Amino acid sequence: MKRSTGKKRTVRDPKPSTRTHNRLTALGITATGRDPVDYKDVATLRHFISDRGRIRSRRLTGLTPQQQRQVATAIRNAREMALLPYESRR
């Protein structure tokens, strides 16, 4: 039988818990109101778009469901007005 050296093995968590911060709340934009997310605010909307032009998921952005819907609608409106690009297919 093998003797114990007294050291305990540490088991690493395969998925470290990194919390995603809600960028809209940090900017002071709340989920209440008719349309607090403005489609003309392109600098803010670019944070919610990937480098390929896709809308990032709630899991990555940390938004509430209502905020995610408002951001997605604002991105679609900004794309129609040619303020943001559509998806790029490489």
CSV table of C-alpha atoms in Angstrom, one decimal:
chain,number,residue,atom,x,y,z
A,1,MET,CA,0.0,0.0,0.0
A,2,LYS,CA,1.3,3.5,-0.9
A,3,ARG,CA,1.8,6.0,1.8
A,4,SER,CA,0.2,9.4,1.6
A,5,THR,CA,2.5,12.4,1.5
A,6,GLY,CA,-0.1,14.6,3.2
A,7,LYS,CA,-0.7,16.8,0.1
A,8,LYS,CA,-4.2,17.0,-1.2
A,9,ARG,CA,-4.8,17.0,-5.0
A,10,THR,CA,-6.6,20.0,-6.3
A,11,VAL,CA,-9.2,19.5,-9.0
A,12,ARG,CA,-9.6,22.3,-11.5
A,13,ASP,CA,-13.0,23.4,-12.6
A,14,PRO,CA,-13.2,22.7,-16.4
A,15,LYS,CA,-15.4,25.8,-16.8
A,16,PRO,CA,-14.2,28.7,-14.7
A,17,SER,CA,-17.1,31.0,-13.7
A,18,THR,CA,-16.4,34.3,-15.5
A,19,ARG,CA,-19.3,36.6,-15.1
A,20,THR,CA,-20.3,38.7,-18.1
A,21,HIS,CA,-21.1,42.2,-17.2
A,22,ASN,CA,-24.2,43.9,-18.5
A,23,ARG,CA,-22.8,46.8,-20.7
A,24,LEU,CA,-26.2,48.5,-21.0
A,25,THR,CA,-26.6,48.8,-17.3
A,26,ALA,CA,-23.1,50.1,-17.0
A,27,LEU,CA,-23.9,52.8,-19.5
A,28,GLY,CA,-27.1,53.7,-17.6
A,29,ILE,CA,-29.5,52.3,-20.2
A,30,THR,CA,-32.3,50.4,-18.5
A,31,ALA,CA,-34.8,47.9,-19.9
A,32,THR,CA,-37.8,50.1,-19.0
A,33,GLY,CA,-39.2,52.6,-21.5
A,34,ARG,CA,-40.4,52.2,-25.0
A,35,ASP,CA,-37.1,52.1,-26.9
A,36,PRO,CA,-34.1,53.0,-24.7
A,37,VAL,CA,-31.6,51.4,-27.1
A,38,ASP,CA,-31.0,53.8,-29.9
A,39,TYR,CA,-30.2,52.4,-33.4
A,40,LYS,CA,-28.2,55.6,-34.1
A,41,ASP,CA,-25.8,54.9,-31.3
A,42,VAL,CA,-23.5,52.8,-33.5
A,43,ALA,CA,-20.5,52.8,-31.0
A,44,THR,CA,-22.6,51.0,-28.4
A,45,LEU,CA,-24.2,48.6,-30.8
A,46,ARG,CA,-20.8,47.5,-32.1
A,47,HIS,CA,-20.1,45.8,-28.7
A,48,PHE,CA,-23.0,43.4,-29.4
A,49,ILE,CA,-21.8,42.4,-32.9
A,50,SER,CA,-19.1,39.8,-33.6
A,51,ASP,CA,-16.2,40.5,-36.0
A,52,ARG,CA,-18.1,38.7,-38.7
A,53,GLY,CA,-21.2,40.9,-38.2
A,54,ARG,CA,-23.4,38.5,-36.3
A,55,ILE,CA,-25.4,39.5,-33.2
A,56,ARG,CA,-23.9,38.1,-30.1
A,57,SER,CA,-26.0,35.8,-27.9
A,58,ARG,CA,-27.2,36.7,-24.4
A,59,ARG,CA,-24.8,34.2,-22.9
A,60,LEU,CA,-21.9,36.3,-24.2
A,61,THR,CA,-23.3,39.8,-23.7
A,62,GLY,CA,-24.8,39.3,-20.3
A,63,LEU,CA,-28.0,41.2,-21.2
A,64,THR,CA,-31.5,40.5,-19.8
A,65,PRO,CA,-33.9,38.9,-22.3
A,66,GLN,CA,-35.8,42.2,-22.8
A,67,GLN,CA,-32.5,44.1,-23.4
A,68,GLN,CA,-31.3,41.5,-25.8
A,69,ARG,CA,-34.5,41.9,-27.9
A,70,GLN,CA,-34.1,45.6,-27.9
A,71,VAL,CA,-30.5,45.4,-28.9
A,72,ALA,CA,-31.3,43.0,-31.7
A,73,THR,CA,-34.0,45.3,-33.0
A,74,ALA,CA,-31.8,48.3,-32.9
A,75,ILE,CA,-29.0,46.4,-34.8
A,76,ARG,CA,-31.5,45.4,-37.5
A,77,ASN,CA,-32.7,49.0,-37.8
A,78,ALA,CA,-29.1,50.3,-38.0
A,79,ARG,CA,-28.4,47.7,-40.7
A,80,GLU,CA,-31.4,48.9,-42.7
A,81,MET,CA,-30.1,52.5,-42.4
A,82,ALA,CA,-26.6,51.4,-43.5
A,83,LEU,CA,-25.1,52.4,-40.2
A,84,LEU,CA,-23.9,48.8,-39.5
A,85,PRO,CA,-22.8,46.1,-41.9
A,86,TYR,CA,-24.7,42.9,-42.6
A,87,GLU,CA,-22.9,39.6,-42.0
A,88,SER,CA,-19.8,39.1,-44.0
A,89,ARG,CA,-19.4,35.7,-45.8
A,90,ARG,CA,-15.8,34.8,-46.3
